[in-house]
Amino acid sequence: MGSTLYSKWLPVTSTVTVALALLSASTAVISLYFCRKKSKVLYSKIQELEISLNSCLQNSAAERQGRIRAQQDLRKALAEPKSENLEQTSYPMTPIGLVQSCFSTRNGTPRQPLLVPLARACLVFDSARVPPASLEGLVEYSHCWIIYVFHLNTNLEKLWKHPSRSKFKAKVRVPGLKGGKMGVLATRSPHRPCPIGLTVAKVEAVRGNMVLLSGVDLVDGTPVLDIKPYLPYCDSIQGAAVPEWVMVDNVLAVASVNFSEGFSSSLSDCWETAKKKSLYASPDELQCLIKQVLSWDIRSLSQRNQPHDPLIKTGNGEEAPNSALDSDQNQDQEASDNENNQVCHPSGDVTYHLILEGTNVAYRIDFNGNVTVENVVVSSEILNRNRNRRSFLEWRDELS
């Protein structure tokens, strides 16, 4: 009897099992279909987002390139003024020479002249405007004044606008006041109503239409309007008074500068490539220059206040774009440089970069002001830019 019942229900059980299996398989197929459909929708959305992102990046790059081209065109227009369009209140201030400096970028250029005695530059005059005879007798002076243009300012376009529309800043931040502001004409900020700078340098040698200078605070490519001999009896003022915040510039001196174990060897390797157009006679002398430059804290005010900001920031030369200054630059200046001079690591440590004489020097600075120079590599871009300038070896006869 039991066997008969079992035989009777066996086909039913098998049918139910098969039906359940088919239902399960159908459910799996349907789930797979919807998963694939959803996956395709998500993939399509991802593609749309990628296309949108690439478009935004391209537009951003195009806008930046447009701003750069506009700035370059403006600088070119400044270098080649049209005399027939000058108003009666304008004067034909055309550069008479260009500076070929050891400072390839704004970042690292000293804040004041003579702070880095080994800082050298070759001032090359336009022979059509300044015949070599114009420089006769200059070598008899130890120093000279140099009047130049802050040509790397990013706000030059404001100078062409009416004062009511230029939005020119009357006050600028000064390092001595830890970010506090002071009237622009009470500082040496490059962002002035008329972007003209004044500095002093030591005259090392004169040859033809060129002058070799030292102790400079001028970035490479600076246009020069005039030079005048330094006269100690009237240019040096005994007992001259300055504000207290100017005197605190000494706090920007670092505690120590040390080189990593393999730095000298790396510098010697770089020297074989850089020496052809270097203003220095040996890698040892170039290393002395690096030490003198880094003996001062060349970081911007924002970098000193937030040394471990977890972002990659661009080189801004914020406090030394062309020459000596007692003020930080505005945010436009900070974003204008293309040289990366600060890289933050996941560990929180920060590596800074100094571009000098065709080399890229990597260094770190701790909270106590101790600098460690870690590595150096050749900067091919800077070397190509320096290919037409004279080397120290070509000046050796004048210096002997």
mmCIF file of C-alpha atoms in Angstrom:
data_model
loop_
_atom_site.group_PDB
_atom_site.id
_atom_site.type_symbol
_atom_site.label_atom_id
_atom_site.label_comp_id
_atom_site.label_asym_id
_atom_site.label_seq_id
_atom_site.Cartn_x
_atom_site.Cartn_y
_atom_site.Cartn_z
ATOM 1 C CA MET A 1 0.000 0.000 0.000
ATOM 2 C CA GLY A 2 2.772 2.411 0.983
ATOM 3 C CA SER A 3 4.718 1.490 -2.115
ATOM 4 C CA THR A 4 1.705 2.236 -4.281
ATOM 5 C CA LEU A 5 1.238 5.697 -2.765
ATOM 6 C CA TYR A 6 4.925 6.458 -3.211
ATOM 7 C CA SER A 7 4.747 5.470 -6.856
ATOM 8 C CA LYS A 8 1.658 7.617 -7.261
ATOM 9 C CA TRP A 9 3.179 10.817 -5.836
ATOM 10 C CA LEU A 10 6.676 10.396 -7.351
ATOM 11 C CA PRO A 11 5.763 11.953 -10.744
ATOM 12 C CA VAL A 12 4.076 14.854 -8.991
ATOM 13 C CA THR A 13 7.129 15.506 -6.862
ATOM 14 C CA SER A 14 9.388 15.348 -9.897
ATOM 15 C CA THR A 15 7.170 17.768 -11.764
ATOM 16 C CA VAL A 16 7.196 20.226 -8.873
ATOM 17 C CA THR A 17 10.954 19.947 -8.573
ATOM 18 C CA VAL A 18 11.417 20.613 -12.279
ATOM 19 C CA ALA A 19 8.997 23.531 -12.092
ATOM 20 C CA LEU A 20 10.834 25.032 -9.159
ATOM 21 C CA ALA A 21 14.133 24.573 -10.984
ATOM 22 C CA LEU A 22 12.720 26.263 -14.079
ATOM 23 C CA LEU A 23 11.324 29.089 -11.967
ATOM 24 C CA SER A 24 14.661 29.545 -10.244
ATOM 25 C CA ALA A 25 16.463 29.550 -13.590
ATOM 26 C CA SER A 26 13.959 32.036 -15.022
ATOM 27 C CA THR A 27 14.436 34.262 -11.999
ATOM 28 C CA ALA A 28 18.209 34.092 -12.439
ATOM 29 C CA VAL A 29 17.909 34.912 -16.149
ATOM 30 C CA ILE A 30 15.584 37.828 -15.430
ATOM 31 C CA SER A 31 17.927 39.094 -12.678
ATOM 32 C CA LEU A 32 20.907 38.757 -15.014
ATOM 33 C CA TYR A 33 18.998 40.662 -17.707
ATOM 34 C CA PHE A 34 18.144 43.524 -15.389
ATOM 35 C CA CYS A 35 21.693 43.555 -13.961
ATOM 36 C CA ARG A 36 23.133 43.806 -17.454
ATOM 37 C CA LYS A 37 20.649 46.506 -18.369
ATOM 38 C CA LYS A 38 21.452 48.441 -15.206
ATOM 39 C CA SER A 39 25.164 47.927 -15.845
ATOM 40 C CA LYS A 40 24.776 49.338 -19.355
ATOM 41 C CA VAL A 41 22.910 52.354 -17.983
ATOM 42 C CA LEU A 42 25.614 52.941 -15.358
ATOM 43 C CA TYR A 43 28.361 52.501 -17.952
ATOM 44 C CA SER A 44 26.604 54.987 -20.213
ATOM 45 C CA LYS A 45 26.364 57.488 -17.361
ATOM 46 C CA ILE A 46 30.051 56.962 -16.526
ATOM 47 C CA GLN A 47 30.955 57.622 -20.158
ATOM 48 C CA GLU A 48 28.841 60.787 -20.135
ATOM 49 C CA LEU A 49 30.529 61.939 -16.917
ATOM 50 C CA GLU A 50 33.985 61.192 -18.357
ATOM 51 C CA ILE A 51 33.154 63.150 -21.516
ATOM 52 C CA SER A 52 31.813 66.034 -19.414
ATOM 53 C CA LEU A 53 34.920 65.961 -17.193
ATOM 54 C CA ASN A 54 37.289 65.923 -20.167
ATOM 55 C CA SER A 55 35.356 68.791 -21.713
ATOM 56 C CA CYS A 56 35.625 70.807 -18.496
ATOM 57 C CA LEU A 57 39.356 70.076 -18.271
ATOM 58 C CA GLN A 58 39.873 71.111 -21.889
ATOM 59 C CA ASN A 59 37.880 74.296 -21.383
ATOM 60 C CA SER A 60 39.842 75.074 -18.215
ATOM 61 C CA ALA A 61 43.153 74.468 -20.010
ATOM 62 C CA ALA A 62 42.013 76.588 -22.947
ATOM 63 C CA GLU A 63 40.998 79.415 -20.629
ATOM 64 C CA ARG A 64 44.350 79.237 -18.836
ATOM 65 C CA GLN A 65 46.221 79.212 -22.149
ATOM 66 C CA GLY A 66 44.144 82.190 -23.230
ATOM 67 C CA ARG A 67 45.092 84.098 -20.091
ATOM 68 C CA ILE A 68 48.751 83.188 -20.560
ATOM 69 C CA ARG A 69 48.688 84.315 -24.209
ATOM 70 C CA ALA A 70 46.976 87.557 -23.211
ATOM 71 C CA GLN A 71 49.643 88.209 -20.589
ATOM 72 C CA GLN A 72 52.409 87.399 -23.089
ATOM 73 C CA ASP A 73 50.861 89.708 -25.697
ATOM 74 C CA LEU A 74 50.616 92.456 -23.117
ATOM 75 C CA ARG A 75 54.262 92.032 -22.116
ATOM 76 C CA LYS A 76 55.248 92.107 -25.780
ATOM 77 C CA ALA A 77 53.201 95.272 -26.262
ATOM 78 C CA LEU A 78 54.968 96.809 -23.288
ATOM 79 C CA ALA A 79 58.343 95.898 -24.761
ATOM 80 C CA GLU A 80 57.420 97.376 -28.158
ATOM 81 C CA PRO A 81 55.383 100.527 -27.501
ATOM 82 C CA LYS A 82 53.878 102.471 -30.408
ATOM 83 C CA SER A 83 55.218 105.986 -30.097
ATOM 84 C CA GLU A 84 52.542 107.451 -32.341
ATOM 85 C CA ASN A 85 49.838 106.400 -29.847
ATOM 86 C CA LEU A 86 51.481 107.888 -26.786
ATOM 87 C CA GLU A 87 49.496 110.528 -24.980
ATOM 88 C CA GLN A 88 51.055 113.810 -23.913
ATOM 89 C CA THR A 89 51.320 112.512 -20.350
ATOM 90 C CA SER A 90 53.278 109.382 -21.416
ATOM 91 C CA TYR A 91 57.002 109.016 -21.909
ATOM 92 C CA PRO A 92 58.974 106.654 -24.181
ATOM 93 C CA MET A 93 60.338 104.330 -21.487
ATOM 94 C CA THR A 94 61.745 101.556 -23.654
ATOM 95 C CA PRO A 95 64.015 98.892 -22.073
ATOM 96 C CA ILE A 96 67.654 99.312 -23.040
ATOM 97 C CA GLY A 97 68.809 95.893 -21.889
ATOM 98 C CA LEU A 98 67.860 92.476 -20.495
ATOM 99 C CA VAL A 99 69.102 90.560 -17.466
ATOM 100 C CA GLN A 100 70.504 87.037 -17.829
ATOM 101 C CA SER A 101 70.283 85.867 -14.230
ATOM 102 C CA CYS A 102 71.131 82.768 -12.227
ATOM 103 C CA PHE A 103 67.546 82.928 -10.918
ATOM 104 C CA SER A 104 65.474 81.163 -13.567
ATOM 105 C CA THR A 105 62.122 81.788 -11.839
ATOM 106 C CA ARG A 106 60.653 84.185 -9.284
ATOM 107 C CA ASN A 107 60.755 81.514 -6.612
ATOM 108 C CA GLY A 108 64.088 81.782 -4.801
ATOM 109 C CA THR A 109 64.975 85.262 -6.056
ATOM 110 C CA PRO A 110 66.206 87.210 -2.981
ATOM 111 C CA ARG A 111 63.895 89.718 -1.329
ATOM 112 C CA GLN A 112 66.620 92.345 -1.179
ATOM 113 C CA PRO A 113 69.869 93.057 -3.084
ATOM 114 C CA LEU A 114 73.254 91.870 -1.790
ATOM 115 C CA LEU A 115 71.681 89.256 0.521
ATOM 116 C CA VAL A 116 73.199 86.556 -1.697
ATOM 117 C CA PRO A 117 76.713 87.767 -2.617
ATOM 118 C CA LEU A 118 77.249 84.933 -5.120
ATOM 119 C CA ALA A 119 74.047 85.691 -7.043
ATOM 120 C CA ARG A 120 75.289 86.644 -10.533
ATOM 121 C CA ALA A 121 73.697 88.108 -13.624
ATOM 122 C CA CYS A 122 74.845 89.371 -16.995
ATOM 123 C CA LEU A 123 73.187 92.605 -18.093
ATOM 124 C CA VAL A 124 73.124 92.688 -21.902
ATOM 125 C CA PHE A 125 72.383 96.081 -23.462
ATOM 126 C CA ASP A 126 70.766 96.706 -26.849
ATOM 127 C CA SER A 127 73.721 97.982 -28.880
ATOM 128 C CA ALA A 128 71.395 100.057 -31.065
ATOM 129 C CA ARG A 129 70.309 102.069 -28.019
ATOM 130 C CA VAL A 130 73.403 101.712 -25.839
ATOM 131 C CA PRO A 131 76.669 101.658 -27.804
ATOM 132 C CA PRO A 132 79.592 100.029 -25.963
ATOM 133 C CA ALA A 133 81.139 103.481 -25.529
ATOM 134 C CA SER A 134 78.253 104.304 -23.170
ATOM 135 C CA LEU A 135 79.713 101.881 -20.630
ATOM 136 C CA GLU A 136 83.242 103.303 -20.598
ATOM 137 C CA GLY A 137 84.273 104.120 -17.025
ATOM 138 C CA LEU A 138 81.549 102.051 -15.343
ATOM 139 C CA VAL A 139 84.044 99.370 -14.295
ATOM 140 C CA GLU A 140 85.762 101.937 -12.042
ATOM 141 C CA TYR A 141 82.712 101.905 -9.749
ATOM 142 C CA SER A 142 82.206 99.042 -7.301
ATOM 143 C CA HIS A 143 78.386 99.145 -7.464
ATOM 144 C CA CYS A 144 75.588 100.515 -9.614
ATOM 145 C CA TRP A 145 71.888 101.244 -9.337
ATOM 146 C CA ILE A 146 69.579 99.377 -11.722
ATOM 147 C CA ILE A 147 66.136 100.652 -12.730
ATOM 148 C CA TYR A 148 63.979 97.928 -14.221
ATOM 149 C CA VAL A 149 60.431 96.731 -14.979
ATOM 150 C CA PHE A 150 58.447 94.168 -12.956
ATOM 151 C CA HIS A 151 57.651 92.364 -16.182
ATOM 152 C CA LEU A 152 56.265 89.190 -14.599
ATOM 153 C CA ASN A 153 53.423 90.891 -12.752
ATOM 154 C CA THR A 154 50.114 89.252 -13.616
ATOM 155 C CA ASN A 155 48.063 92.425 -13.169
ATOM 156 C CA LEU A 156 49.729 94.580 -15.833
ATOM 157 C CA GLU A 157 46.440 94.905 -17.683
ATOM 158 C CA LYS A 158 45.113 97.057 -14.821
ATOM 159 C CA LEU A 159 47.648 99.752 -15.679
ATOM 160 C CA TRP A 160 45.886 100.390 -19.005
ATOM 161 C CA LYS A 161 42.522 101.014 -17.394
ATOM 162 C CA HIS A 162 41.210 104.235 -15.955
ATOM 163 C CA PRO A 163 42.034 104.466 -12.215
ATOM 164 C CA SER A 164 38.327 104.290 -11.388
ATOM 165 C CA ARG A 165 38.085 100.875 -13.095
ATOM 166 C CA SER A 166 41.511 99.365 -12.472
ATOM 167 C CA LYS A 167 40.677 98.112 -8.933
ATOM 168 C CA PHE A 168 44.328 98.550 -8.079
ATOM 169 C CA LYS A 169 45.083 97.587 -4.471
ATOM 170 C CA ALA A 170 46.282 100.455 -2.291
ATOM 171 C CA LYS A 171 47.460 98.076 0.449
ATOM 172 C CA VAL A 172 49.463 94.854 0.309
ATOM 173 C CA ARG A 173 50.380 92.165 2.814
ATOM 174 C CA VAL A 174 53.863 92.361 4.312
ATOM 175 C CA PRO A 175 55.806 89.408 5.809
ATOM 176 C CA GLY A 176 57.082 91.557 8.696
ATOM 177 C CA LEU A 177 53.515 92.051 9.889
ATOM 178 C CA LYS A 178 52.662 88.342 9.532
ATOM 179 C CA GLY A 179 50.069 88.996 6.866
ATOM 180 C CA GLY A 180 49.116 92.473 8.009
ATOM 181 C CA LYS A 181 48.671 95.130 5.340
ATOM 182 C CA MET A 182 50.574 98.318 4.605
ATOM 183 C CA GLY A 183 50.284 101.022 1.965
ATOM 184 C CA VAL A 184 51.862 99.800 -1.279
ATOM 185 C CA LEU A 185 54.133 102.857 -1.559
ATOM 186 C CA ALA A 186 55.471 102.134 1.943
ATOM 187 C CA THR A 187 56.715 98.727 0.735
ATOM 188 C CA ARG A 188 58.824 97.289 -2.047
ATOM 189 C CA SER A 189 55.976 95.305 -3.532
ATOM 190 C CA PRO A 190 56.232 94.842 -7.320
ATOM 191 C CA HIS A 191 52.497 95.549 -7.668
ATOM 192 C CA ARG A 192 52.771 99.298 -7.863
ATOM 193 C CA PRO A 193 50.817 102.006 -9.729
ATOM 194 C CA CYS A 194 53.883 102.168 -11.997
ATOM 195 C CA PRO A 195 55.673 98.758 -12.016
ATOM 196 C CA ILE A 196 59.254 100.059 -11.853
ATOM 197 C CA GLY A 197 61.855 98.548 -9.553
ATOM 198 C CA LEU A 198 65.126 99.870 -8.139
ATOM 199 C CA THR A 199 68.013 97.721 -6.953
ATOM 200 C CA VAL A 200 71.760 97.873 -6.429
ATOM 201 C CA ALA A 201 74.401 95.349 -7.498
ATOM 202 C CA LYS A 202 78.155 94.921 -7.500
ATOM 203 C CA VAL A 203 79.938 95.589 -10.815
ATOM 204 C CA GLU A 204 82.248 92.637 -11.481
ATOM 205 C CA ALA A 205 83.277 93.287 -15.080
ATOM 206 C CA VAL A 206 82.358 95.195 -18.244
ATOM 207 C CA ARG A 207 82.882 93.930 -21.773
ATOM 208 C CA GLY A 208 81.414 95.445 -24.926
ATOM 209 C CA ASN A 209 77.695 95.897 -24.366
ATOM 210 C CA MET A 210 77.595 93.573 -21.325
ATOM 211 C CA VAL A 211 78.059 94.043 -17.590
ATOM 212 C CA LEU A 212 78.645 91.165 -15.155
ATOM 213 C CA LEU A 213 76.929 91.806 -11.807
ATOM 214 C CA SER A 214 76.829 90.031 -8.437
ATOM 215 C CA GLY A 215 74.612 90.254 -5.373
ATOM 216 C CA VAL A 216 71.604 90.621 -7.662
ATOM 217 C CA ASP A 217 67.941 90.118 -6.817
ATOM 218 C CA LEU A 218 66.696 90.087 -10.418
ATOM 219 C CA VAL A 219 64.960 87.211 -12.170
ATOM 220 C CA ASP A 220 66.105 86.061 -15.606
ATOM 221 C CA GLY A 221 64.669 88.134 -18.458
ATOM 222 C CA THR A 222 64.080 91.323 -16.450
ATOM 223 C CA PRO A 223 63.927 94.404 -18.744
ATOM 224 C CA VAL A 224 66.261 97.217 -17.641
ATOM 225 C CA LEU A 225 65.406 100.886 -18.180
ATOM 226 C CA ASP A 226 68.633 102.467 -16.901
ATOM 227 C CA ILE A 227 71.691 102.028 -14.691
ATOM 228 C CA LYS A 228 73.520 104.647 -12.659
ATOM 229 C CA PRO A 229 76.772 104.446 -10.686
ATOM 230 C CA TYR A 230 76.468 104.112 -6.908
ATOM 231 C CA LEU A 231 77.934 107.117 -5.080
ATOM 232 C CA PRO A 232 78.621 106.366 -1.383
ATOM 233 C CA TYR A 233 78.992 110.018 -0.340
ATOM 234 C CA CYS A 234 75.381 110.821 -1.286
ATOM 235 C CA ASP A 235 73.636 107.455 -1.746
ATOM 236 C CA SER A 236 74.534 106.121 1.707
ATOM 237 C CA ILE A 237 72.483 107.880 4.382
ATOM 238 C CA GLN A 238 73.794 107.560 7.911
ATOM 239 C CA GLY A 239 71.132 107.245 10.602
ATOM 240 C CA ALA A 240 68.274 106.577 8.191
ATOM 241 C CA ALA A 241 65.131 105.441 10.020
ATOM 242 C CA VAL A 242 62.859 102.546 9.021
ATOM 243 C CA PRO A 243 59.718 101.030 10.599
ATOM 244 C CA GLU A 244 60.152 98.209 13.094
ATOM 245 C CA TRP A 245 58.342 95.702 10.875
ATOM 246 C CA VAL A 246 61.059 96.105 8.233
ATOM 247 C CA MET A 247 63.758 95.127 10.728
ATOM 248 C CA VAL A 248 62.151 91.758 11.435
ATOM 249 C CA ASP A 249 63.243 90.524 8.001
ATOM 250 C CA ASN A 250 66.096 88.868 9.914
ATOM 251 C CA VAL A 251 63.632 86.287 11.217
ATOM 252 C CA LEU A 252 63.540 84.892 7.666
ATOM 253 C CA ALA A 253 67.097 83.608 8.097
ATOM 254 C CA VAL A 254 67.066 79.814 8.533
ATOM 255 C CA ALA A 255 68.797 77.975 11.364
ATOM 256 C CA SER A 256 71.064 75.806 9.204
ATOM 257 C CA VAL A 257 71.588 74.469 5.677
ATOM 258 C CA ASN A 258 72.819 70.894 5.286
ATOM 259 C CA PHE A 259 73.362 68.747 2.185
ATOM 260 C CA SER A 260 72.475 65.072 1.880
ATOM 261 C CA GLU A 261 75.270 62.540 1.556
ATOM 262 C CA GLY A 262 75.027 62.113 -2.211
ATOM 263 C CA PHE A 263 74.172 65.700 -3.129
ATOM 264 C CA SER A 264 77.683 66.825 -4.131
ATOM 265 C CA SER A 265 78.058 63.815 -6.407
ATOM 266 C CA SER A 266 74.684 64.482 -8.070
ATOM 267 C CA LEU A 267 75.583 68.146 -8.519
ATOM 268 C CA SER A 268 78.892 67.195 -10.160
ATOM 269 C CA ASP A 269 76.997 65.006 -12.634
ATOM 270 C CA CYS A 270 74.595 67.863 -13.418
ATOM 271 C CA TRP A 271 77.523 70.238 -13.756
ATOM 272 C CA GLU A 272 78.847 68.370 -16.788
ATOM 273 C CA THR A 273 75.705 69.443 -18.628
ATOM 274 C CA ALA A 274 75.139 72.871 -17.049
ATOM 275 C CA LYS A 275 78.710 74.225 -17.014
ATOM 276 C CA LYS A 276 78.720 75.268 -20.675
ATOM 277 C CA LYS A 277 76.478 78.262 -20.000
ATOM 278 C CA SER A 278 76.819 78.627 -16.240
ATOM 279 C CA LEU A 279 77.801 81.878 -14.564
ATOM 280 C CA TYR A 280 79.871 79.829 -12.112
ATOM 281 C CA ALA A 281 83.317 78.283 -12.391
ATOM 282 C CA SER A 282 82.776 74.933 -10.629
ATOM 283 C CA PRO A 283 80.155 72.721 -8.964
ATOM 284 C CA ASP A 284 81.604 73.707 -5.579
ATOM 285 C CA GLU A 285 80.924 77.373 -6.306
ATOM 286 C CA LEU A 286 77.403 76.512 -7.475
ATOM 287 C CA GLN A 287 76.836 74.589 -4.247
ATOM 288 C CA CYS A 288 77.944 77.659 -2.286
ATOM 289 C CA LEU A 289 75.347 79.677 -4.220
ATOM 290 C CA ILE A 290 72.636 77.148 -3.329
ATOM 291 C CA LYS A 291 73.605 77.401 0.340
ATOM 292 C CA GLN A 292 73.526 81.205 0.274
ATOM 293 C CA VAL A 293 70.087 81.256 -1.388
ATOM 294 C CA LEU A 294 68.601 78.722 1.041
ATOM 295 C CA SER A 295 70.140 80.516 4.034
ATOM 296 C CA TRP A 296 66.998 82.646 3.792
ATOM 297 C CA ASP A 297 63.519 81.182 4.001
ATOM 298 C CA ILE A 298 62.430 81.677 0.390
ATOM 299 C CA ARG A 299 58.975 80.192 0.909
ATOM 300 C CA SER A 300 55.899 82.358 0.498
ATOM 301 C CA LEU A 301 53.999 83.641 3.510
ATOM 302 C CA SER A 302 51.219 81.082 2.967
ATOM 303 C CA GLN A 303 53.769 78.259 2.706
ATOM 304 C CA ARG A 304 55.416 79.302 5.962
ATOM 305 C CA ASN A 305 52.072 79.570 7.762
ATOM 306 C CA GLN A 306 50.734 76.282 6.400
ATOM 307 C CA PRO A 307 53.789 74.160 5.536
ATOM 308 C CA HIS A 308 51.803 70.905 5.487
ATOM 309 C CA ASP A 309 48.804 71.855 3.374
ATOM 310 C CA PRO A 310 47.900 68.528 1.642
ATOM 311 C CA LEU A 311 47.784 70.086 -1.803
ATOM 312 C CA ILE A 312 50.270 70.466 -4.620
ATOM 313 C CA LYS A 313 50.884 74.181 -5.030
ATOM 314 C CA THR A 314 52.476 76.000 -7.921
ATOM 315 C CA GLY A 315 55.677 77.990 -7.664
ATOM 316 C CA ASN A 316 54.771 81.569 -7.084
ATOM 317 C CA GLY A 317 57.903 83.425 -6.168
ATOM 318 C CA GLU A 318 55.321 85.152 -4.115
ATOM 319 C CA GLU A 319 57.713 87.384 -2.267
ATOM 320 C CA ALA A 320 60.392 87.828 -4.876
ATOM 321 C CA PRO A 321 59.073 88.038 -8.468
ATOM 322 C CA ASN A 322 61.758 90.271 -9.951
ATOM 323 C CA SER A 323 63.644 91.722 -7.076
ATOM 324 C CA ALA A 324 63.582 92.874 -3.484
ATOM 325 C CA LEU A 325 60.218 93.350 -1.918
ATOM 326 C CA ASP A 326 58.656 93.518 1.506
ATOM 327 C CA SER A 327 55.255 92.201 0.503
ATOM 328 C CA ASP A 328 53.448 89.064 -0.559
ATOM 329 C CA GLN A 329 51.874 88.929 -3.995
ATOM 330 C CA ASN A 330 48.149 88.609 -4.581
ATOM 331 C CA GLN A 331 46.446 85.318 -5.408
ATOM 332 C CA ASP A 332 46.706 85.913 -9.154
ATOM 333 C CA GLN A 333 50.475 86.142 -8.788
ATOM 334 C CA GLU A 334 50.480 82.917 -6.801
ATOM 335 C CA ALA A 335 48.623 81.044 -9.527
ATOM 336 C CA SER A 336 50.602 82.424 -12.436
ATOM 337 C CA ASP A 337 53.861 80.527 -12.188
ATOM 338 C CA ASN A 338 54.115 77.209 -14.000
ATOM 339 C CA GLU A 339 57.065 75.942 -11.968
ATOM 340 C CA ASN A 340 56.041 73.455 -9.226
ATOM 341 C CA ASN A 341 57.993 74.489 -6.152
ATOM 342 C CA GLN A 342 56.090 72.562 -3.489
ATOM 343 C CA VAL A 343 54.992 68.916 -3.321
ATOM 344 C CA CYS A 344 53.191 67.489 -0.269
ATOM 345 C CA HIS A 345 53.698 63.784 0.444
ATOM 346 C CA PRO A 346 51.113 61.447 2.035
ATOM 347 C CA SER A 347 53.287 61.401 5.156
ATOM 348 C CA GLY A 348 52.731 65.146 5.557
ATOM 349 C CA ASP A 349 56.308 66.069 4.679
ATOM 350 C CA VAL A 350 56.817 68.824 2.113
ATOM 351 C CA THR A 351 59.506 68.918 -0.581
ATOM 352 C CA TYR A 352 60.262 72.320 -2.083
ATOM 353 C CA HIS A 353 62.054 72.971 -5.370
ATOM 354 C CA LEU A 354 64.488 75.719 -6.312
ATOM 355 C CA ILE A 355 65.300 76.257 -10.002
ATOM 356 C CA LEU A 356 68.817 77.663 -10.231
ATOM 357 C CA GLU A 357 71.365 77.796 -13.061
ATOM 358 C CA GLY A 358 69.714 75.071 -15.118
ATOM 359 C CA THR A 359 69.287 72.753 -12.113
ATOM 360 C CA ASN A 360 66.253 71.715 -10.075
ATOM 361 C CA VAL A 361 67.203 71.537 -6.384
ATOM 362 C CA ALA A 362 64.933 69.611 -3.991
ATOM 363 C CA TYR A 363 65.021 70.514 -0.295
ATOM 364 C CA ARG A 364 63.044 70.287 2.930
ATOM 365 C CA ILE A 365 62.789 72.591 5.935
ATOM 366 C CA ASP A 366 61.617 71.550 9.404
ATOM 367 C CA PHE A 367 59.709 73.533 11.999
ATOM 368 C CA ASN A 368 62.964 74.649 13.602
ATOM 369 C CA GLY A 369 64.219 76.243 10.386
ATOM 370 C CA ASN A 370 66.788 73.569 9.496
ATOM 371 C CA VAL A 371 67.121 73.074 5.737
ATOM 372 C CA THR A 372 68.147 69.738 4.224
ATOM 373 C CA VAL A 373 69.089 69.844 0.533
ATOM 374 C CA GLU A 374 68.235 66.383 -0.761
ATOM 375 C CA ASN A 375 68.774 66.105 -4.502
ATOM 376 C CA VAL A 376 69.466 67.955 -7.735
ATOM 377 C CA VAL A 377 68.647 67.194 -11.366
ATOM 378 C CA VAL A 378 69.190 69.013 -14.644
ATOM 379 C CA SER A 379 66.367 71.224 -15.919
ATOM 380 C CA SER A 380 66.589 70.874 -19.706
ATOM 381 C CA GLU A 381 64.032 73.630 -20.297
ATOM 382 C CA ILE A 382 66.132 76.171 -18.407
ATOM 383 C CA LEU A 383 69.341 75.025 -20.093
ATOM 384 C CA ASN A 384 67.744 75.561 -23.507
ATOM 385 C CA ARG A 385 66.703 79.039 -22.416
ATOM 386 C CA ASN A 386 70.286 79.814 -21.355
ATOM 387 C CA ARG A 387 71.955 78.536 -24.524
ATOM 388 C CA ASN A 388 72.716 82.026 -25.909
ATOM 389 C CA ARG A 389 74.269 83.551 -22.809
ATOM 390 C CA ARG A 390 77.950 83.780 -21.919
ATOM 391 C CA SER A 391 79.479 81.451 -19.343
ATOM 392 C CA PHE A 392 81.736 82.332 -16.436
ATOM 393 C CA LEU A 393 84.735 81.025 -18.370
ATOM 394 C CA GLU A 394 84.171 83.710 -21.013
ATOM 395 C CA TRP A 395 84.314 86.361 -18.278
ATOM 396 C CA ARG A 396 87.492 84.968 -16.736
ATOM 397 C CA ASP A 397 89.824 87.439 -18.476
ATOM 398 C CA GLU A 398 87.878 90.445 -17.144
ATOM 399 C CA LEU A 399 87.823 89.017 -13.621
ATOM 400 C CA SER A 400 91.515 88.117 -13.440
#
